[in-house]
Tab-separated table of C-alpha atoms and ligand atoms in Angstrom:
chain	number	residue	atom	x	y	z
P	1	MET	CA	272.518	-51.269	248.217
P	2	ASP	CA	269.030	-50.134	249.229
P	3	LYS	CA	267.025	-51.219	252.264
P	4	THR	CA	264.868	-53.829	250.542
P	5	GLU	CA	267.877	-55.447	248.955
P	6	LYS	CA	269.684	-55.564	252.282
P	7	ALA	CA	266.605	-57.078	253.953
P	8	LYS	CA	266.436	-59.683	251.206
P	9	TRP	CA	270.032	-60.767	251.838
P	10	VAL	CA	269.456	-60.953	255.588
P	11	GLU	CA	266.420	-63.109	254.996
P	12	GLU	CA	268.399	-65.431	252.747
P	13	PHE	CA	271.419	-65.565	255.090
P	14	PRO	CA	270.253	-65.067	258.692
P	15	ILE	CA	273.877	-65.059	259.925
P	16	LEU	CA	274.097	-61.578	258.372
P	17	LYS	CA	271.998	-60.304	261.250
P	18	GLN	CA	274.755	-61.285	263.697
P	19	ILE	CA	277.378	-59.885	261.349
P	20	ILE	CA	275.531	-56.558	261.257
P	21	GLU	CA	275.500	-56.642	265.074
P	22	LYS	CA	279.278	-57.173	264.986
P	23	GLN	CA	279.087	-60.505	266.768
P	24	GLU	CA	281.892	-63.031	266.370
P	25	VAL	CA	280.534	-65.671	263.988
P	26	LEU	CA	281.681	-68.611	261.900
P	27	TRP	CA	280.305	-68.936	258.377
P	28	LYS	CA	280.674	-72.293	256.666
P	29	ASN	CA	281.089	-72.002	252.925
P	30	PRO	CA	278.444	-74.179	251.208
P	31	LEU	CA	280.403	-74.136	247.929
P	32	ASN	CA	283.509	-75.699	249.476
P	33	GLY	CA	284.111	-78.903	247.565
P	34	ASP	CA	286.599	-81.288	246.166
P	35	SER	CA	290.076	-79.712	246.070
P	36	ALA	CA	291.170	-81.113	242.714
P	37	THR	CA	288.085	-79.677	241.010
P	38	GLY	CA	288.497	-76.335	242.765
P	39	ILE	CA	292.137	-76.099	241.748
P	40	ALA	CA	291.303	-77.015	238.146
P	41	GLN	CA	288.571	-74.341	238.056
P	42	SER	CA	290.960	-71.680	239.330
P	43	GLY	CA	292.968	-71.637	236.127
P	44	ILE	CA	296.129	-71.584	238.241
P	45	THR	CA	298.301	-74.678	238.174
P	46	ALA	CA	300.935	-76.347	240.304
P	47	THR	CA	303.390	-75.432	237.533
P	48	ASP	CA	302.620	-71.719	237.993
P	49	VAL	CA	303.408	-71.973	241.696
P	50	LYS	CA	306.520	-74.053	240.990
P	51	ASP	CA	307.666	-71.371	238.568
P	52	ALA	CA	307.306	-68.745	241.323
P	53	SER	CA	309.216	-70.957	243.719
P	54	GLU	CA	312.037	-71.425	241.187
P	55	ARG	CA	312.221	-67.664	240.629
P	56	LEU	CA	312.640	-67.083	244.364
P	57	LYS	CA	315.450	-69.653	244.344
P	58	ARG	CA	317.177	-67.851	241.466
P	59	PHE	CA	317.053	-64.625	243.458
P	60	ALA	CA	318.128	-66.220	246.750
P	61	PRO	CA	321.880	-65.443	246.298
P	62	TYR	CA	320.993	-61.793	245.617
P	63	ILE	CA	318.663	-61.614	248.633
P	64	ALA	CA	321.327	-63.173	250.864
P	65	LYS	CA	323.798	-60.578	249.622
P	66	VAL	CA	321.699	-57.416	250.024
P	67	PHE	CA	319.733	-58.490	253.114
P	68	PRO	CA	322.422	-60.091	255.309
P	69	GLU	CA	319.781	-61.143	257.848
P	70	THR	CA	318.637	-63.739	255.296
P	71	ALA	CA	322.136	-65.192	254.744
P	72	LYS	CA	321.754	-67.989	257.270
P	73	GLU	CA	318.756	-69.286	255.287
P	74	ASN	CA	320.710	-68.735	252.047
P	75	GLY	CA	318.422	-65.920	250.925
P	76	ILE	CA	315.182	-67.892	251.219
P	77	ILE	CA	312.639	-65.716	253.025
P	78	GLU	CA	310.749	-68.099	255.299
P	79	SER	CA	309.385	-68.159	258.840
P	80	PRO	CA	309.403	-70.856	261.504
P	81	ILE	CA	306.455	-72.944	262.675
P	82	THR	CA	306.350	-72.902	266.458
P	83	ALA	CA	304.386	-75.088	268.852
P	84	ILE	CA	302.500	-72.952	271.396
P	85	PRO	CA	301.400	-75.396	274.122
P	86	LYS	CA	301.271	-72.772	276.884
P	87	MET	CA	298.970	-70.602	274.802
P	88	LYS	CA	296.795	-73.630	274.133
P	89	GLU	CA	296.537	-74.272	277.836
P	90	ALA	CA	295.714	-70.628	278.549
P	91	LEU	CA	292.968	-70.523	275.904
P	92	ALA	CA	290.956	-73.424	277.340
P	93	PRO	CA	289.583	-71.803	280.518
P	94	ILE	CA	288.976	-68.441	278.860
P	95	TYR	CA	286.978	-69.848	275.974
P	96	GLU	CA	285.727	-72.891	277.894
P	97	THR	CA	286.893	-74.977	274.968
P	98	VAL	CA	289.652	-77.549	274.942
P	99	ILE	CA	291.676	-78.026	271.754
P	100	PRO	CA	292.426	-81.766	271.638
P	101	GLY	CA	294.812	-81.479	268.662
P	102	LYS	CA	298.141	-79.707	268.258
P	103	LEU	CA	298.291	-75.919	268.221
P	104	LEU	CA	301.027	-74.409	266.046
P	105	LEU	CA	301.895	-70.862	265.051
P	106	LYS	CA	303.200	-69.905	261.605
P	107	GLN	CA	305.408	-67.006	262.520
P	108	ASP	CA	305.271	-64.639	259.574
P	109	ASN	CA	305.942	-61.904	262.107
P	110	ALA	CA	309.488	-63.279	261.967
P	111	LEU	CA	309.781	-63.129	258.179
P	112	PRO	CA	312.934	-61.217	257.312
P	113	ILE	CA	312.938	-57.862	255.488
P	114	SER	CA	309.437	-56.675	256.351
P	115	GLY	CA	308.146	-58.715	259.295
P	116	SER	CA	304.780	-59.673	257.819
P	117	ILE	CA	303.067	-62.029	255.389
P	118	LYS	CA	303.529	-59.298	252.731
P	119	ALA	CA	307.183	-60.290	252.495
P	120	ARG	CA	305.905	-63.289	250.502
P	121	GLY	CA	303.770	-61.826	247.730
P	122	GLY	CA	305.066	-58.270	247.746
P	123	ILE	CA	308.733	-59.097	247.456
P	124	TYR	CA	308.011	-61.798	244.885
P	125	GLU	CA	306.139	-59.426	242.581
P	126	VAL	CA	308.917	-56.822	242.704
P	127	LEU	CA	311.581	-59.455	241.994
P	128	LYS	CA	309.602	-60.830	239.078
P	129	HIS	CA	309.235	-57.358	237.590
P	130	ALA	CA	312.962	-56.700	238.027
P	131	GLU	CA	313.796	-60.016	236.376
P	132	THR	CA	311.498	-59.301	233.425
P	133	LEU	CA	313.167	-55.921	232.831
P	134	ALA	CA	316.669	-57.352	233.208
P	135	LEU	CA	315.914	-60.161	230.736
P	136	GLU	CA	314.381	-57.726	228.253
P	137	HIS	CA	317.470	-55.526	228.418
P	138	GLY	CA	319.828	-58.465	228.080
P	139	LEU	CA	321.454	-57.853	231.455
P	140	ILE	CA	320.904	-61.370	232.771
P	141	LYS	CA	320.097	-64.938	231.737
P	142	GLN	CA	317.910	-67.160	233.896
P	143	ASP	CA	320.857	-69.431	234.664
P	144	GLY	CA	323.143	-66.469	235.370
P	145	ASP	CA	324.529	-65.060	238.597
P	146	TYR	CA	321.666	-63.121	240.196
P	147	THR	CA	323.911	-61.365	242.725
P	148	LYS	CA	324.570	-59.078	239.732
P	149	PHE	CA	321.199	-57.447	240.458
P	150	ALA	CA	323.097	-55.395	243.035
P	151	GLU	CA	325.428	-53.944	240.380
P	152	PRO	CA	325.203	-50.357	239.052
P	153	GLU	CA	324.002	-51.279	235.531
P	154	PHE	CA	320.957	-52.962	237.021
P	155	ARG	CA	320.302	-50.124	239.428
P	156	ASN	CA	320.616	-47.593	236.604
P	157	LEU	CA	318.044	-49.492	234.578
P	158	PHE	CA	315.608	-49.770	237.500
P	159	ALA	CA	316.055	-46.090	238.378
P	160	LYS	CA	314.324	-45.265	235.084
P	161	HIS	CA	311.362	-47.411	236.097
P	162	LYS	CA	308.691	-46.799	238.669
P	163	ILE	CA	306.789	-49.076	240.986
P	164	ALA	CA	303.626	-47.945	242.736
P	165	VAL	CA	301.303	-49.559	245.272
P	166	GLY	CA	298.302	-48.610	247.387
P	167	SER	CA	298.516	-49.904	250.934
P	168	THR	CA	297.289	-49.707	254.503
P	169	GLY	CA	300.888	-50.271	255.540
P	170	ASN	CA	302.466	-53.694	255.416
P	171	LEU	CA	302.267	-54.197	251.659
P	172	GLY	CA	303.757	-50.736	251.275
P	173	LEU	CA	306.637	-51.767	253.543
P	174	SER	CA	307.412	-54.902	251.533
P	175	ILE	CA	307.099	-53.325	248.104
P	176	GLY	CA	308.826	-50.136	249.211
P	177	ILE	CA	311.814	-51.784	250.893
P	178	MET	CA	312.404	-54.320	248.114
P	179	SER	CA	311.912	-51.818	245.271
P	180	ALA	CA	314.171	-49.209	246.876
P	181	LYS	CA	316.848	-51.863	247.424
P	182	LEU	CA	316.837	-52.741	243.719
P	183	GLY	CA	316.995	-49.058	242.795
P	184	PHE	CA	313.443	-48.521	241.524
P	185	ASN	CA	311.704	-45.215	241.779
P	186	VAL	CA	308.941	-46.309	244.165
P	187	THR	CA	305.771	-44.631	245.412
P	188	VAL	CA	303.490	-45.965	248.139
P	189	HIS	CA	299.962	-44.563	248.256
P	190	MET	CA	298.841	-44.831	251.856
P	191	SER	CA	295.409	-44.724	253.393
P	192	ALA	CA	294.527	-42.538	256.368
P	193	ASP	CA	294.744	-45.441	258.829
P	194	ALA	CA	298.392	-46.221	257.978
P	195	LYS	CA	300.701	-45.806	260.969
P	196	GLN	CA	303.103	-42.891	261.160
P	197	TRP	CA	306.113	-45.131	261.897
P	198	LYS	CA	305.511	-47.023	258.644
P	199	LYS	CA	305.474	-43.806	256.642
P	200	ASP	CA	308.622	-42.582	258.418
P	201	LEU	CA	310.452	-45.838	257.847
P	202	LEU	CA	309.618	-45.880	254.146
P	203	ARG	CA	310.697	-42.278	253.652
P	204	GLU	CA	313.951	-43.116	255.422
P	205	LYS	CA	314.560	-45.822	252.795
P	206	GLY	CA	314.011	-43.372	249.959
P	207	VAL	CA	310.420	-44.312	249.163
P	208	THR	CA	307.928	-41.619	248.111
P	209	VAL	CA	304.885	-41.802	250.382
P	210	VAL	CA	301.624	-40.161	249.284
P	211	GLU	CA	299.023	-39.851	252.024
P	212	TYR	CA	295.255	-39.942	251.596
P	213	THR	CA	292.574	-38.891	254.023
P	214	ASP	CA	290.380	-41.704	252.750
P	215	ASP	CA	290.450	-45.472	253.321
P	216	TYR	CA	292.425	-48.207	251.624
P	217	SER	CA	290.270	-48.611	248.506
P	218	LYS	CA	290.683	-44.929	247.719
P	219	ALA	CA	294.474	-45.104	248.055
P	220	VAL	CA	294.561	-48.097	245.716
P	221	GLU	CA	292.275	-46.445	243.181
P	222	GLU	CA	294.304	-43.250	243.121
P	223	GLY	CA	297.603	-45.135	242.904
P	224	ARG	CA	296.266	-47.222	240.033
P	225	ARG	CA	295.028	-44.166	238.169
P	226	GLN	CA	298.368	-42.355	238.425
P	227	ALA	CA	300.311	-45.459	237.410
P	228	GLU	CA	298.132	-46.198	234.386
P	229	ALA	CA	299.059	-42.852	232.890
P	230	ASP	CA	302.755	-43.810	232.944
P	231	PRO	CA	304.040	-46.677	230.745
P	232	LEU	CA	307.256	-46.972	232.786
P	233	CYS	CA	305.285	-47.497	235.992
P	234	HIS	CA	304.377	-50.948	237.297
P	235	PHE	CA	301.387	-50.849	239.616
P	236	VAL	CA	301.186	-53.631	242.203
P	237	ASP	CA	297.470	-54.293	242.249
P	238	ASP	CA	296.633	-55.816	245.609
P	239	GLU	CA	293.090	-56.590	244.449
P	240	ASN	CA	293.910	-58.351	241.177
P	241	SER	CA	297.500	-59.484	241.053
P	242	LEU	CA	298.286	-63.019	239.948
P	243	ASP	CA	301.956	-62.485	240.803
P	244	LEU	CA	301.198	-61.510	244.391
P	245	PHE	CA	298.949	-64.558	244.653
P	246	LEU	CA	301.668	-66.869	243.327
P	247	GLY	CA	304.262	-65.401	245.663
P	248	TYR	CA	302.000	-66.194	248.603
P	249	ALA	CA	301.201	-69.649	247.253
P	250	VAL	CA	304.837	-70.747	247.485
P	251	ALA	CA	304.197	-70.960	251.233
P	252	GLY	CA	302.377	-74.250	250.587
P	253	GLU	CA	305.443	-76.294	249.656
P	254	ARG	CA	307.452	-74.637	252.423
P	255	VAL	CA	304.876	-75.538	255.082
P	256	ALA	CA	304.686	-79.088	253.738
P	257	ALA	CA	308.470	-79.428	254.092
P	258	GLN	CA	308.468	-77.905	257.580
P	259	LEU	CA	305.686	-80.150	258.879
P	260	LYS	CA	307.362	-83.196	257.398
P	261	GLU	CA	310.620	-82.256	259.063
P	262	SER	CA	308.861	-81.966	262.439
P	263	GLY	CA	307.304	-85.373	261.937
P	264	ILE	CA	303.772	-83.990	261.656
P	265	GLU	CA	301.671	-85.980	259.246
P	266	VAL	CA	298.791	-84.615	257.238
P	267	ASP	CA	296.478	-87.191	255.705
P	268	GLY	CA	292.928	-88.529	255.918
P	269	ASN	CA	293.383	-89.431	259.580
P	270	ASN	CA	295.462	-86.388	260.484
P	271	PRO	CA	293.700	-83.263	259.208
P	272	LEU	CA	295.346	-79.860	259.042
P	273	PHE	CA	293.299	-76.775	259.944
P	274	VAL	CA	294.725	-73.395	258.950
P	275	TYR	CA	293.470	-69.979	260.092
P	276	LEU	CA	294.431	-67.019	257.940
P	277	PRO	CA	293.756	-63.344	258.720
P	278	CYS	CA	292.134	-61.783	255.664
P	279	GLY	CA	292.135	-58.234	254.354
P	280	VAL	CA	291.606	-57.895	250.631
P	281	GLY	CA	292.288	-61.640	250.325
P	282	GLY	CA	295.495	-62.020	248.294
P	283	GLY	CA	297.723	-63.183	251.142
P	284	PRO	CA	295.387	-65.716	252.737
P	285	GLY	CA	294.028	-66.736	249.325
P	286	GLY	CA	297.441	-67.414	247.877
P	287	VAL	CA	298.597	-69.309	250.955
P	288	ALA	CA	295.389	-71.368	251.061
P	289	PHE	CA	295.796	-72.195	247.385
P	290	GLY	CA	299.403	-73.302	247.926
P	291	LEU	CA	298.299	-75.469	250.856
P	292	LYS	CA	295.507	-77.044	248.794
P	293	LEU	CA	298.068	-77.973	246.143
P	294	GLN	CA	300.069	-79.796	248.810
P	295	PHE	CA	297.414	-81.357	251.007
P	296	GLY	CA	294.226	-81.413	248.931
P	297	ASP	CA	291.132	-82.314	250.922
P	298	ASN	CA	293.167	-82.946	254.074
P	299	VAL	CA	293.741	-79.259	254.683
P	300	HIS	CA	290.848	-77.105	255.888
P	301	CYS	CA	291.372	-73.376	255.413
P	302	PHE	CA	289.476	-70.606	257.188
P	303	PHE	CA	289.788	-66.844	256.771
P	304	ALA	CA	289.598	-64.572	259.813
P	305	GLU	CA	288.258	-61.020	259.597
P	306	PRO	CA	287.536	-58.201	262.053
P	307	THR	CA	283.878	-57.879	263.081
P	308	HIS	CA	283.962	-54.341	261.643
P	309	SER	CA	285.481	-55.401	258.283
P	310	PRO	CA	284.148	-58.813	257.209
P	311	CYS	CA	284.409	-58.034	253.493
P	312	MET	CA	285.402	-61.499	252.283
P	313	THR	CA	282.739	-63.191	254.441
P	314	ILE	CA	280.021	-60.961	253.005
P	315	GLY	CA	281.440	-61.045	249.474
P	316	MET	CA	281.626	-64.834	249.334
P	317	MET	CA	278.353	-65.459	251.141
P	318	THR	CA	276.335	-63.238	248.819
P	319	GLY	CA	278.449	-64.115	245.783
P	320	LEU	CA	278.652	-60.376	245.114
P	321	HIS	CA	282.412	-60.293	245.835
P	322	ASP	CA	283.698	-56.783	245.042
P	323	LYS	CA	280.180	-55.552	244.236
P	324	VAL	CA	279.361	-55.358	247.938
P	325	SER	CA	281.053	-53.506	250.771
P	326	VAL	CA	280.809	-53.812	254.531
P	327	ALA	CA	279.246	-50.325	254.488
P	328	ASP	CA	276.261	-51.829	252.624
P	329	PHE	CA	275.480	-53.656	255.869
P	330	GLY	CA	276.101	-50.631	258.071
P	331	LEU	CA	279.606	-51.631	259.190
P	332	ASP	CA	282.214	-48.886	259.602
P	333	ASN	CA	285.432	-50.738	258.607
P	334	GLN	CA	287.139	-49.360	261.731
P	335	THR	CA	289.644	-51.749	263.249
P	336	ALA	CA	293.058	-51.602	264.876
P	337	ALA	CA	294.046	-54.635	262.824
P	338	ASP	CA	296.415	-53.227	260.192
P	339	GLY	CA	295.979	-54.903	256.839
P	340	LEU	CA	292.491	-56.119	257.716
P	341	ALA	CA	290.682	-52.768	257.500
P	342	VAL	CA	289.317	-53.503	254.055
P	343	GLY	CA	285.711	-52.785	253.110
P	344	THR	CA	285.590	-54.600	249.775
P	345	ALA	CA	287.283	-57.932	249.091
P	346	SER	CA	289.137	-58.960	245.944
P	347	ALA	CA	286.796	-60.679	243.505
P	348	PHE	CA	289.792	-62.288	241.821
P	349	VAL	CA	290.593	-64.098	245.075
P	350	GLY	CA	287.018	-64.617	246.302
P	351	LYS	CA	286.010	-66.463	243.149
P	352	LYS	CA	289.055	-68.731	243.284
P	353	MET	CA	288.309	-69.484	246.926
P	354	GLU	CA	284.651	-70.409	246.366
P	355	PRO	CA	285.310	-74.141	245.952
P	356	LEU	CA	288.438	-74.250	248.164
P	357	LEU	CA	287.661	-72.397	251.381
P	358	GLU	CA	285.944	-74.152	254.271
P	359	GLY	CA	284.703	-70.947	255.835
P	360	CYS	CA	285.270	-67.513	257.329
P	361	TYR	CA	284.881	-66.220	260.847
P	362	THR	CA	284.976	-62.848	262.516
P	363	ILE	CA	286.807	-61.586	265.577
P	364	GLY	CA	286.442	-58.380	267.581
P	365	ASP	CA	289.327	-55.981	268.155
P	366	ASP	CA	289.082	-56.517	271.919
P	367	THR	CA	289.593	-60.239	271.423
P	368	MET	CA	292.651	-59.646	269.238
P	369	PHE	CA	294.210	-57.365	271.849
P	370	GLU	CA	293.444	-59.765	274.675
P	371	LEU	CA	295.087	-62.610	272.734
P	372	LEU	CA	298.020	-60.343	271.896
P	373	SER	CA	298.916	-59.872	275.547
P	374	MET	CA	298.159	-63.532	276.306
P	375	ILE	CA	300.645	-64.868	273.768
P	376	ALA	CA	303.233	-62.341	274.918
P	377	ASP	CA	302.773	-63.592	278.503
P	378	THR	CA	302.571	-67.308	277.788
P	379	GLU	CA	304.962	-67.790	274.878
P	380	ASP	CA	306.954	-64.549	274.826
P	381	ILE	CA	305.892	-63.939	271.229
P	382	ARG	CA	305.056	-60.417	270.153
P	383	LEU	CA	302.544	-60.001	267.353
P	384	GLU	CA	300.553	-57.120	265.915
P	385	PRO	CA	296.761	-57.169	266.482
P	386	SER	CA	295.834	-58.501	263.024
P	387	ALA	CA	298.187	-61.431	263.487
P	388	LEU	CA	295.963	-62.658	266.330
P	389	ALA	CA	292.860	-62.923	264.166
P	390	GLY	CA	293.695	-66.551	263.437
P	391	MET	CA	293.937	-67.468	267.101
P	392	THR	CA	290.229	-67.982	267.788
P	393	GLY	CA	289.996	-70.244	264.737
P	394	PRO	CA	290.431	-73.550	266.598
P	395	ILE	CA	287.863	-72.452	269.195
P	396	GLN	CA	285.386	-71.394	266.501
P	397	VAL	CA	285.617	-74.607	264.490
P	398	ILE	CA	285.379	-76.833	267.557
P	399	ARG	CA	282.428	-74.914	269.019
P	400	ASN	CA	280.628	-74.928	265.695
P	401	GLY	CA	281.064	-78.644	265.226
P	402	VAL	CA	283.215	-78.533	262.103
P	403	PRO	CA	283.955	-82.197	261.309
P	404	LEU	CA	287.329	-83.459	262.637
P	405	ALA	CA	288.108	-80.128	264.318
P	406	ASP	CA	288.059	-81.725	267.765
P	407	ALA	CA	290.060	-84.781	266.724
P	408	PRO	CA	293.166	-85.339	268.857
P	409	SER	CA	294.980	-86.129	265.607
P	410	ALA	CA	294.200	-82.702	264.125
P	411	THR	CA	296.841	-80.014	263.707
P	412	HIS	CA	295.691	-76.406	264.024
P	413	LEU	CA	298.010	-73.922	262.339
P	414	VAL	CA	297.374	-70.298	263.252
P	415	TRP	CA	298.927	-67.972	260.698
P	416	ALA	CA	300.498	-65.077	262.629
P	417	THR	CA	300.706	-62.583	259.802
P	418	GLY	CA	302.820	-59.799	261.240
P	419	GLY	CA	304.414	-57.797	264.006
P	420	GLY	CA	308.123	-58.049	263.319
P	421	MET	CA	308.544	-54.412	262.311
P	422	VAL	CA	306.358	-52.827	264.982
P	423	PRO	CA	308.463	-50.478	267.166
P	424	GLU	CA	308.746	-51.588	270.777
P	425	THR	CA	306.996	-48.497	272.133
P	426	GLU	CA	304.035	-49.220	269.848
P	427	MET	CA	304.032	-52.873	270.886
P	428	ASP	CA	304.011	-51.896	274.560
P	429	ILE	CA	300.874	-49.863	273.927
P	430	TYR	CA	299.176	-52.846	272.230
P	431	TYR	CA	300.177	-55.063	275.117
P	432	GLY	CA	298.791	-52.591	277.644
P	433	ILE	CA	295.456	-52.424	275.806
P	434	GLY	CA	295.269	-56.237	275.856
P	435	LYS	CA	296.025	-56.384	279.576
P	436	GLY	CA	293.288	-53.821	280.211
P	437	ILE	CA	290.792	-55.962	278.354
P	438	GLY	CA	291.940	-59.248	279.887
P	439	ARG	CA	289.254	-61.212	281.646
P	440	LYS	CA	291.530	-62.436	284.403
K	501	LIG	C1	297.909	-57.682	254.598
K	501	LIG	C2	297.820	-58.386	255.856
K	501	LIG	C3	296.910	-59.425	256.021
K	501	LIG	C4	295.926	-59.871	254.968
K	501	LIG	O1	296.405	-59.992	253.671
K	501	LIG	P1	295.446	-59.611	252.443
K	501	LIG	O2	296.217	-60.000	251.254
K	501	LIG	O3	295.212	-58.139	252.500
K	501	LIG	O4	294.179	-60.338	252.633
K	501	LIG	C5	296.890	-60.046	257.247
K	501	LIG	N1	297.707	-59.678	258.250
K	501	LIG	C6	298.600	-58.686	258.110
K	501	LIG	C7	299.486	-58.340	259.257
K	501	LIG	C8	298.685	-58.007	256.922
K	501	LIG	O5	299.552	-57.026	256.787
């Protein structure tokens, strides 16, 4: 993008000036509209999501068998929703903003197997691929006993097949762990910013890790190129995968059931606000879509991005989607928030979100770290930096006068996207950084 073009965009969208200055901003999406129309336009239906949900149920006995930590939930990989009243109280004086509604945390950091939101889409896509192969080879019927996926004939079949993915870390963990468990020959292409402990852990599980000195987009591109040349290789395409999206979308019905069970109503008088950390967009996009299917216009979804990597904000605002990168506006895409260091958003997701997303906001790394130590102190919950991106959501919407945001009847659900796999020593460092930044 040349200088005149950039200046033209800034003139059309003055908020870009603040974004370029790396300020924390809230952008309201002018295309957000009626949910039913938006869902119809997406080309994805409730039946597609139901189908994904049913597939996960078919695999549940297998999951319970090979990942014993999931046995108590009968092999359904789900995380709790936790009220965080002490955090809510602690936020008020710091941000000089009171949240009159309820503040809840969706604890995807506690998701079994890979400790992040990627356990939803990533594991789903691998399972679907395994099922497709097993059906094709006549090893299983859909009403059969799926614990058989752990048997040698299945593993021998999968050993002849490859799975590849490009990742900044967490997607690699989910795909790698699940694929290796099934017996696939799996390669994770990792960007330069991926943490050493993630690479070590994957190698320990028998995953091939290829390292790149470049950023995430490069790792994805290279992984895709190598996979395309091999007909026995399935490439998990984080930027364009319908299966990943559907795996994430199953969260909608699960959240609906959990809220119902806790007696929390969502309707015209009781709005639900959800804040989702966004990297390339598949995770938050899929979850938001699933929530829209459940709650329609009564759920208000916002994506949260680092001030250095607001790719979805810029992509949706300009309508350029994957034809624009944060670098076009002079941003360096440097952030400690794993999974969010993405310079170019998925157009597949951005376009689907155009009529369904209420807005996006940005958050600085310092703020994420400060919130990280705050929630550890107040609620004894340990999250990774990116998982805190959702936490300023309630403050942002209330301060910016988003309708109903300050209603006492509102429920604010902050999606804590990860942290469960972070080694304690690493977590202690994060915590220390947050304490150093703390304003108190
Ligand atoms: C991947 C990830 C996200 C964002 O998901 P995308 O699909 O990349 O948008 C958010 N938080 C964490 C911890 C992640 O790993």
